Amino acid sequence: MSQRDKTSSSTSFNEIVPPLHNSNTITKFHPISHTLITITQLILSTLSLLYIPSSNLLDDPVKCLNITTITLFFVQFITELSRWLLYLQEDGIETNKSIKAMFKNLIENKGENFAHALWITLFGAFMFHLIAVVFGAPAIDPESIPEKLIYYTTVSTVIGAWLGAIVIPLDWDRPWQMWPIPCVIGGFIGHVIGSIISLFVCYFGGE
């Protein structure tokens, strides 16, 4: 094969196969798209905590949180997945076709493959992160846009829940002082603040 044929073959291959992202190289921030996703996420999170559960958080926190936890999981999963779709579209991957195929497969297999893939993803992500940190990867230094959006929101949520616990031992005798209500409210407020902070950090620190 001549050098020209090799060059032509390499060029055609690169045109067919879209480049794959290294997560640490995703530094381009989409202000409007990410802001809309974050606003949608916060609205759905508020509905999941205060309006969707049949029991009020102050009246029956355990029953309320049983429903809230499930709905929040899907809210976070779908909204964060939509963030990644922004970068898949940017790479030229046929996301619409992929999404249709995913839902068709989900319906045909009654969710079995989805549950199996979800378990592998959660366990695999934890183990991969643990191994990566052991071999020198930064544990608390997010570099890419998706990492920053998740990291600052998570840290702020944990801090908010921790600060919320301060009012539990105080002798104010208020119904909202009962555990775990202050932690839930503090975590929710921290999540809102962290979501806003992460947008500002990505806006001023991205491309």
C-alpha positions as CSV (number, residue, x, y, z in Angstrom):
1,M,0.0,0.0,0.0
2,S,1.4,3.4,-1.0
3,Q,1.8,6.3,1.4
4,R,-1.0,8.2,-0.3
5,D,-3.4,5.2,0.2
6,K,-2.4,5.0,3.9
7,T,-3.1,8.7,4.3
8,S,-6.4,8.4,2.5
9,S,-7.4,5.4,4.6
10,S,-6.4,7.1,7.8
11,T,-8.3,10.3,6.9
12,S,-11.5,8.3,6.0
13,F,-11.3,6.4,9.2
14,N,-11.0,9.5,11.3
15,E,-14.1,10.9,9.5
16,I,-16.1,7.8,10.2
17,V,-15.2,7.3,13.8
18,P,-15.8,10.4,16.0
19,P,-13.1,11.3,18.6
20,L,-13.7,10.0,22.1
21,H,-13.5,12.4,25.0
22,N,-11.1,12.1,27.8
23,S,-13.0,13.4,30.8
24,N,-10.1,15.6,31.9
25,T,-10.1,17.4,28.5
26,I,-13.7,18.6,28.7
27,T,-13.1,22.2,29.5
28,K,-15.6,23.9,27.2
29,F,-18.6,25.3,29.2
30,H,-22.0,25.7,27.6
31,P,-23.5,28.5,29.8
32,I,-27.1,28.5,28.5
33,S,-27.5,24.7,28.3
34,H,-25.9,24.0,31.7
35,T,-27.8,26.8,33.4
36,L,-31.1,25.5,32.0
37,I,-30.2,21.9,33.1
38,T,-29.3,23.2,36.6
39,I,-32.6,25.2,36.9
40,T,-34.6,22.2,35.8
41,Q,-32.7,20.0,38.2
42,L,-33.4,22.4,41.1
43,I,-37.1,22.7,40.3
44,L,-37.5,18.9,40.0
45,S,-35.5,18.4,43.3
46,T,-37.8,20.9,45.1
47,L,-40.9,19.1,43.8
48,S,-39.4,15.7,44.8
49,L,-38.8,16.9,48.4
50,L,-41.8,19.2,49.1
51,Y,-44.7,18.3,46.8
52,I,-44.5,14.8,45.3
53,P,-44.4,12.8,48.5
54,S,-47.9,12.1,50.0
55,S,-46.5,12.7,53.5
56,N,-45.1,16.1,54.6
57,L,-41.5,16.2,55.6
58,L,-42.3,17.7,59.1
59,D,-45.2,15.2,59.8
60,D,-43.6,12.0,58.7
61,P,-40.0,12.4,57.5
62,V,-39.2,8.7,57.1
63,K,-42.1,8.1,54.7
64,C,-41.5,11.3,52.9
65,L,-37.8,10.5,52.4
66,N,-38.6,7.0,51.1
67,I,-40.3,8.5,48.1
68,T,-38.0,11.5,47.8
69,T,-34.9,9.4,47.6
70,I,-36.2,7.4,44.7
71,T,-37.4,10.4,42.8
72,L,-34.2,12.4,43.4
73,F,-32.1,9.5,42.1
74,F,-33.9,9.6,38.8
75,V,-33.8,13.4,38.7
76,Q,-30.1,13.5,39.2
77,F,-29.5,10.6,36.8
78,I,-31.4,12.1,34.0
79,T,-30.2,15.6,34.4
80,E,-26.5,14.6,34.6
81,L,-26.9,12.3,31.6
82,S,-28.3,15.2,29.7
83,R,-25.1,17.1,30.5
84,W,-23.0,14.4,28.9
85,L,-25.2,14.4,25.8
86,L,-24.1,17.9,25.2
87,Y,-20.5,16.7,24.6
88,L,-21.6,13.6,22.6
89,Q,-23.5,15.9,20.2
90,E,-20.4,18.1,20.0
91,D,-18.4,15.1,18.9
92,G,-20.8,14.2,16.1
93,I,-22.2,11.1,17.7
94,E,-25.8,10.3,16.6
95,T,-27.4,10.8,20.1
96,N,-31.0,10.7,18.9
97,K,-30.5,7.3,17.4
98,S,-28.7,6.0,20.5
99,I,-31.4,7.3,22.8
100,K,-34.1,5.5,20.7
101,A,-32.2,2.3,20.7
102,M,-31.6,2.6,24.5
103,F,-35.4,3.0,25.3
104,K,-36.3,0.2,22.8
105,N,-33.9,-2.1,24.5
106,L,-35.2,-1.1,27.9
107,I,-38.8,-1.9,27.0
108,E,-38.0,-5.2,25.3
109,N,-35.9,-6.5,28.2
110,K,-38.2,-5.1,30.9
111,G,-35.4,-3.1,32.5
112,E,-33.3,-6.1,33.4
113,N,-30.3,-5.0,31.2
114,F,-30.7,-1.5,32.5
115,A,-30.6,-2.6,36.2
116,H,-27.6,-4.8,35.5
117,A,-25.8,-2.0,33.7
118,L,-26.6,0.5,36.4
119,W,-25.2,-1.8,39.1
120,I,-22.0,-2.4,37.1
121,T,-21.6,1.3,36.5
122,L,-22.0,2.3,40.1
123,F,-19.7,-0.4,41.4
124,G,-17.2,0.1,38.6
125,A,-17.1,3.8,39.0
126,F,-16.3,3.5,42.7
127,M,-13.6,0.9,42.1
128,F,-12.1,2.8,39.2
129,H,-11.9,6.1,41.2
130,L,-10.4,4.2,44.2
131,I,-7.7,2.7,42.0
132,A,-7.0,5.9,40.2
133,V,-6.5,7.8,43.4
134,V,-4.2,5.1,44.7
135,F,-2.0,5.5,41.6
136,G,-1.8,9.3,41.9
137,A,-5.0,10.8,40.4
138,P,-6.3,13.9,42.2
139,A,-8.9,13.0,44.8
140,I,-10.3,16.5,45.4
141,D,-9.1,18.5,42.4
142,P,-11.8,18.4,39.7
143,E,-10.4,19.4,36.3
144,S,-13.2,18.9,33.7
145,I,-16.5,20.7,33.5
146,P,-18.7,17.7,34.5
147,E,-16.3,16.9,37.4
148,K,-16.6,20.5,38.7
149,L,-20.4,20.6,38.4
150,I,-20.7,17.4,40.4
151,Y,-17.9,18.1,42.9
152,Y,-18.9,21.5,44.1
153,T,-22.5,20.6,44.4
154,T,-21.7,17.4,46.3
155,V,-19.4,19.2,48.8
156,S,-21.8,22.0,49.4
157,T,-24.6,19.5,50.0
158,V,-22.6,17.6,52.6
159,I,-21.6,20.8,54.3
160,G,-25.2,22.0,54.4
161,A,-26.4,18.8,55.9
162,W,-23.6,18.9,58.5
163,L,-24.4,22.5,59.4
164,G,-28.1,21.7,59.6
165,A,-27.4,19.2,62.4
166,I,-26.3,22.1,64.7
167,V,-29.9,23.0,65.6
168,I,-30.9,19.5,66.6
169,P,-29.6,19.7,70.3
170,L,-30.9,23.2,70.9
171,D,-33.8,23.5,73.3
172,W,-36.1,25.5,71.0
173,D,-38.7,22.7,71.0
174,R,-39.6,23.3,67.3
175,P,-41.0,20.4,65.2
176,W,-38.4,21.0,62.5
177,Q,-35.6,20.3,65.0
178,M,-36.4,16.5,65.0
179,W,-33.7,14.4,63.3
180,P,-33.2,14.1,60.3
181,I,-35.3,17.1,59.2
182,P,-32.6,19.8,59.8
183,C,-30.0,17.7,58.0
184,V,-32.4,17.3,55.0
185,I,-33.2,21.0,54.8
186,G,-29.6,22.0,55.3
187,G,-28.5,19.5,52.6
188,F,-31.1,20.8,50.2
189,I,-30.1,24.4,50.8
190,G,-26.4,23.4,50.4
191,H,-27.3,21.6,47.1
192,V,-28.9,24.8,45.7
193,I,-25.9,26.9,46.8
194,G,-23.5,24.4,45.4
195,S,-25.3,24.2,42.1
196,I,-25.0,28.0,41.7
197,I,-21.4,28.0,42.8
198,S,-20.5,25.3,40.3
199,L,-22.0,27.2,37.4
200,F,-19.9,30.3,38.3
201,V,-16.7,28.3,38.7
202,C,-17.2,26.6,35.4
203,Y,-18.2,29.8,33.7
204,F,-15.1,31.7,34.8
205,G,-12.8,28.7,34.7
206,G,-14.0,27.0,31.4
207,E,-13.4,27.9,27.8
